[in-house]
mmCIF file of C-alpha atoms in Angstrom:
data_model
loop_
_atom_site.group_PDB
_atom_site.id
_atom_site.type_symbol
_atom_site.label_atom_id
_atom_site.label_comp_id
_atom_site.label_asym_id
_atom_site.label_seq_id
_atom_site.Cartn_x
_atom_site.Cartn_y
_atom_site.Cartn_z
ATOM 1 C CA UNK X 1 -12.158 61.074 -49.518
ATOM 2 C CA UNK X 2 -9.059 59.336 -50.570
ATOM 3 C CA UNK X 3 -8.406 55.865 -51.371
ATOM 4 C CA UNK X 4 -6.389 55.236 -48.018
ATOM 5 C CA UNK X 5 -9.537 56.750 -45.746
ATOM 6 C CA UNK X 6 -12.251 54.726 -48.265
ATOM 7 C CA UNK X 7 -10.222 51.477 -47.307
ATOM 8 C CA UNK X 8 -10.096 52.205 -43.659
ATOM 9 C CA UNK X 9 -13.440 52.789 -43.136
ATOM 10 C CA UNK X 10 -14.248 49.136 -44.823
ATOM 11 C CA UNK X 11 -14.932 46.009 -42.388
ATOM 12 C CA UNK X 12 -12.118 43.946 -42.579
ATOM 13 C CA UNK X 13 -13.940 41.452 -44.377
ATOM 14 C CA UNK X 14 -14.011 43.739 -47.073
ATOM 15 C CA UNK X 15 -10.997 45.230 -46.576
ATOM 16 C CA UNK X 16 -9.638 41.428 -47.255
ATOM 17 C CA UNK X 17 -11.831 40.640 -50.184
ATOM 18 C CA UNK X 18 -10.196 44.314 -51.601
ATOM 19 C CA UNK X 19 -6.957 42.954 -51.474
ATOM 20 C CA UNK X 20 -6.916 39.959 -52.656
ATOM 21 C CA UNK X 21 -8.936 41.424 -55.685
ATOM 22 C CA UNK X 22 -5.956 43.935 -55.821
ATOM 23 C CA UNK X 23 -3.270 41.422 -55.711
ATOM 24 C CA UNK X 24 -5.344 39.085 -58.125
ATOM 25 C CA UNK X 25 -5.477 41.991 -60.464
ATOM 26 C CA UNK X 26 -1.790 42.886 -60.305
ATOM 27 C CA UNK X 27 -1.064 39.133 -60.803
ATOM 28 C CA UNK X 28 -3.478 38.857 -64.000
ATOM 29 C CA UNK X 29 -1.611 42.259 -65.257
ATOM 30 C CA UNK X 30 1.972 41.130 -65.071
ATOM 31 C CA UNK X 31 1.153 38.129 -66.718
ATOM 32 C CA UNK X 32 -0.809 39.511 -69.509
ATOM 33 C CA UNK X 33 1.977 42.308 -70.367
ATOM 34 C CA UNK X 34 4.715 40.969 -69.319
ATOM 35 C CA UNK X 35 5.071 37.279 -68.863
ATOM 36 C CA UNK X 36 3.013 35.925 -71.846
ATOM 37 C CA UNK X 37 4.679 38.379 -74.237
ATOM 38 C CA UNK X 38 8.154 37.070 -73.023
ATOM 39 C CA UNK X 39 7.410 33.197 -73.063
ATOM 40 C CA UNK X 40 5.664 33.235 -76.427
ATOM 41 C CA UNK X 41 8.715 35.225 -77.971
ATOM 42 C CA UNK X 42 11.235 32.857 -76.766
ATOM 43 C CA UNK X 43 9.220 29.891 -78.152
ATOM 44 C CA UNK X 44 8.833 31.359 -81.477
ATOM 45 C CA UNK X 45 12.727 32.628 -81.609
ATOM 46 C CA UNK X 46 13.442 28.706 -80.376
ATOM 47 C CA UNK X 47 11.500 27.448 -83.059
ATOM 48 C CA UNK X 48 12.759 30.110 -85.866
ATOM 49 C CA UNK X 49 16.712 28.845 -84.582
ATOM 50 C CA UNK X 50 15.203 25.080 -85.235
ATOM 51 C CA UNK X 51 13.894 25.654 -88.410
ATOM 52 C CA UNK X 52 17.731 27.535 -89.362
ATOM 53 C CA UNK X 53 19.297 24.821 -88.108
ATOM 54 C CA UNK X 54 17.467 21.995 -90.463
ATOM 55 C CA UNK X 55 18.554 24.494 -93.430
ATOM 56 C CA UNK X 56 21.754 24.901 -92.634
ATOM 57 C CA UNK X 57 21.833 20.707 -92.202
ATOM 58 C CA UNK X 58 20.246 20.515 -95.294
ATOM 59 C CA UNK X 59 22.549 23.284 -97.347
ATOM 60 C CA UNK X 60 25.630 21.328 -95.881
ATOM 61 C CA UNK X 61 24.056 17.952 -97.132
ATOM 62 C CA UNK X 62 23.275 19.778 -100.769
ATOM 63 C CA UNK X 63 26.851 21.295 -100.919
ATOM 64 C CA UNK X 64 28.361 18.566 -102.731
ATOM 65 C CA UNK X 65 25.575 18.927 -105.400
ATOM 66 C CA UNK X 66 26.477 22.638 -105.904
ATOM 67 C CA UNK X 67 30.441 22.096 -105.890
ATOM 68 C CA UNK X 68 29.882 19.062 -108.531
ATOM 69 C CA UNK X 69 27.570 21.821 -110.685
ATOM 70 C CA UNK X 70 29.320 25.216 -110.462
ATOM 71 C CA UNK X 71 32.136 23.322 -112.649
ATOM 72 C CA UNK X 72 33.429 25.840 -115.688
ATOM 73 C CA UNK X 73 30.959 25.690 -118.565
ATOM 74 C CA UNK X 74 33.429 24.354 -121.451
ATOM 75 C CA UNK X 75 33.519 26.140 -124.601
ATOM 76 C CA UNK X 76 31.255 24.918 -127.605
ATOM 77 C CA UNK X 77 33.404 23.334 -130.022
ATOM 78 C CA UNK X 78 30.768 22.479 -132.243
ATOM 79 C CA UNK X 79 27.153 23.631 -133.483
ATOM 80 C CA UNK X 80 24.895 23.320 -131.120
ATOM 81 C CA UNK X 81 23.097 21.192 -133.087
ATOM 82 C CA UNK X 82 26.100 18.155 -132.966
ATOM 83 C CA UNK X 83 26.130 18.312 -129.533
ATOM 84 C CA UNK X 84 22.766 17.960 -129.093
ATOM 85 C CA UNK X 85 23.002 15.223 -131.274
ATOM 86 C CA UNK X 86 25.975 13.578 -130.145
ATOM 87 C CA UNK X 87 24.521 13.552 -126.657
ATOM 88 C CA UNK X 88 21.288 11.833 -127.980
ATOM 89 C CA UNK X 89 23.627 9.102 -129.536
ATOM 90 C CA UNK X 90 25.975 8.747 -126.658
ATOM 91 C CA UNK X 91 23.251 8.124 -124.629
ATOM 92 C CA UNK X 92 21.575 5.506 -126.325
ATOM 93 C CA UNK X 93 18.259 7.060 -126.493
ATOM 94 C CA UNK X 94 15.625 7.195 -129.386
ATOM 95 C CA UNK X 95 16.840 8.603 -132.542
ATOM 96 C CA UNK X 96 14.702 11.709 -133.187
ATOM 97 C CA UNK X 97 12.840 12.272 -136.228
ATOM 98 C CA UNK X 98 14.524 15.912 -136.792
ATOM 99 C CA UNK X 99 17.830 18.005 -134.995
ATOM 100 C CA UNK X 100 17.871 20.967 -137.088
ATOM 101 C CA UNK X 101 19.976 24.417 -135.850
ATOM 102 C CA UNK X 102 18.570 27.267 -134.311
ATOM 103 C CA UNK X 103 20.416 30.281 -135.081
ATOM 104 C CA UNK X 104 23.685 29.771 -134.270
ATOM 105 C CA UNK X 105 23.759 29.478 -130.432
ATOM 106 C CA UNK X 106 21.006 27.225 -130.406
ATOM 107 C CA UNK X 107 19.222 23.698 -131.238
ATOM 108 C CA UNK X 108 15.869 21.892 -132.155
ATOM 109 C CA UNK X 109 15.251 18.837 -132.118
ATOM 110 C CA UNK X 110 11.632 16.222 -132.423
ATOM 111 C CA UNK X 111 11.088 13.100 -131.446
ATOM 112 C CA UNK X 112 8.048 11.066 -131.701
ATOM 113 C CA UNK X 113 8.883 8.387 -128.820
ATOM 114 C CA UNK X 114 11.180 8.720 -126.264
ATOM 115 C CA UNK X 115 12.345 7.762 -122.756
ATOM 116 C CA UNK X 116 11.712 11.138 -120.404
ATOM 117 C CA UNK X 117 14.162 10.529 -118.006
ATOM 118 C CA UNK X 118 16.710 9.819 -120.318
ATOM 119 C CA UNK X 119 15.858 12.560 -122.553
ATOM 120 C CA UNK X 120 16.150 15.029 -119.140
ATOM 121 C CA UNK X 121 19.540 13.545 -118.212
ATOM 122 C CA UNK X 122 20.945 14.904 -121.763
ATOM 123 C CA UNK X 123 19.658 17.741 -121.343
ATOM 124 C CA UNK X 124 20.795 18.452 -117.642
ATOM 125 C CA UNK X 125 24.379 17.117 -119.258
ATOM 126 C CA UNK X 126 24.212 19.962 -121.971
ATOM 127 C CA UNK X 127 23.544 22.755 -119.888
ATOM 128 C CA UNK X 128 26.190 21.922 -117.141
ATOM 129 C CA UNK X 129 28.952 21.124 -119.865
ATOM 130 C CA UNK X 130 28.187 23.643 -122.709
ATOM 131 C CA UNK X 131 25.879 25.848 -121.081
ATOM 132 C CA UNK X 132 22.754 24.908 -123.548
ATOM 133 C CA UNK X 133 19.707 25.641 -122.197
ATOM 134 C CA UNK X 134 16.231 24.619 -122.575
ATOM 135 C CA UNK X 135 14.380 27.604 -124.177
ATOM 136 C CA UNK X 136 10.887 26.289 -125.139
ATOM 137 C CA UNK X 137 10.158 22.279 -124.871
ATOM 138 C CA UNK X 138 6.248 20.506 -125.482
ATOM 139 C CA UNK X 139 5.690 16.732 -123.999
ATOM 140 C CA UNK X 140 3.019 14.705 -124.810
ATOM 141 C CA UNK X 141 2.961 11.324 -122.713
ATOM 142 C CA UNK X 142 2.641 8.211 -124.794
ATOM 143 C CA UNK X 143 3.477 5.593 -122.516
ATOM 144 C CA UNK X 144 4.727 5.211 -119.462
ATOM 145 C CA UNK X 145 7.915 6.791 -119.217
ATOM 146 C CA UNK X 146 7.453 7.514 -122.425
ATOM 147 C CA UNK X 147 6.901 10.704 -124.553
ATOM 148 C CA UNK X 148 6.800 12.469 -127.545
ATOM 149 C CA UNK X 149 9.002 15.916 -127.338
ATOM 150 C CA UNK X 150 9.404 19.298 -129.484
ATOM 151 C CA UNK X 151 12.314 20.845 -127.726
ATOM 152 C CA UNK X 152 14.314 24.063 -128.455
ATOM 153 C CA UNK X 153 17.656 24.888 -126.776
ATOM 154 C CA UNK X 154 19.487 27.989 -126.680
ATOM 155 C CA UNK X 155 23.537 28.507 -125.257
ATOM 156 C CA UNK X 156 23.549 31.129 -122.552
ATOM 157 C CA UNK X 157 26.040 34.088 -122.600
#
């Protein structure tokens, strides 16, 4: 018996409740493969394209920053020592207690008190002008905005 005969020989109630189960079904499978799939992937490609677009806002906001920093690092015409030091002094922060060389690409220096933010603003200075980098560096907080500081710094090739 095929499907065609089984169908006829139904009541026509039944032959109506069969169909509409049928059509139900056919609705409930489109949807699940093929609608579904399709909306949720355009939502999550409309979101991913949102999300690019705040980066790209916020790269061309930042660009500034980067041109200002990718400046030439200028050759070291002293010890790294000096210009550790005359950074500290130009600066006006706390005198530390030792700037000794490091080999000779490099710096250390103590201090028992001083201003962090200052003492991060030489720093960042040194490494964008002479390429000095921070190679080891221990803070212990004594006050607020205060600390004491064991720094090393090393030039970069």
């Amino acid at each position: 018996m095929s499907i065609k005969e089984w169908y006829s020989s139904q009541t026509p109630r039944e032959q109506f409740i069969v169909a509409t189960t049928a059509i139900i079904g056919v609705g409930a499978l489109l949807y699940t493969l093929a609608y579904k799939p399709l909306s949720t992937g355009i939502e999550s490609r409309q979101a991913s394209i949102e999300t690019k677009q705040r980066d790209l806002e916020w790269m061309k906001q930042q660009s500034p920053r980067v041109a200002a920093g990718g400046q030439a690092i200028q050759a070291m015409d002293k010890a790294p020592y000096l210009l550790l030091d005359e950074a500290i002094k130009k600066a006006r922060i706390s005198t530390p207690e030792r700037v000794t060389p490091d080999g000779s690409q490099g710096a250390r220096a103590q201090f028992s008190k001083v201003e962090f933010n200052k003492l991060l603003q030489v720093l960042g200075g040194l490494e964008q002008t002479y390429g000095l980098s921070v190679k080891t560096i221990n803070l212990s907080r004594k006050e607020a905005g205060e600390v004491s500081a064991r720094l090393s710094l090393e030039a970069y090739q």
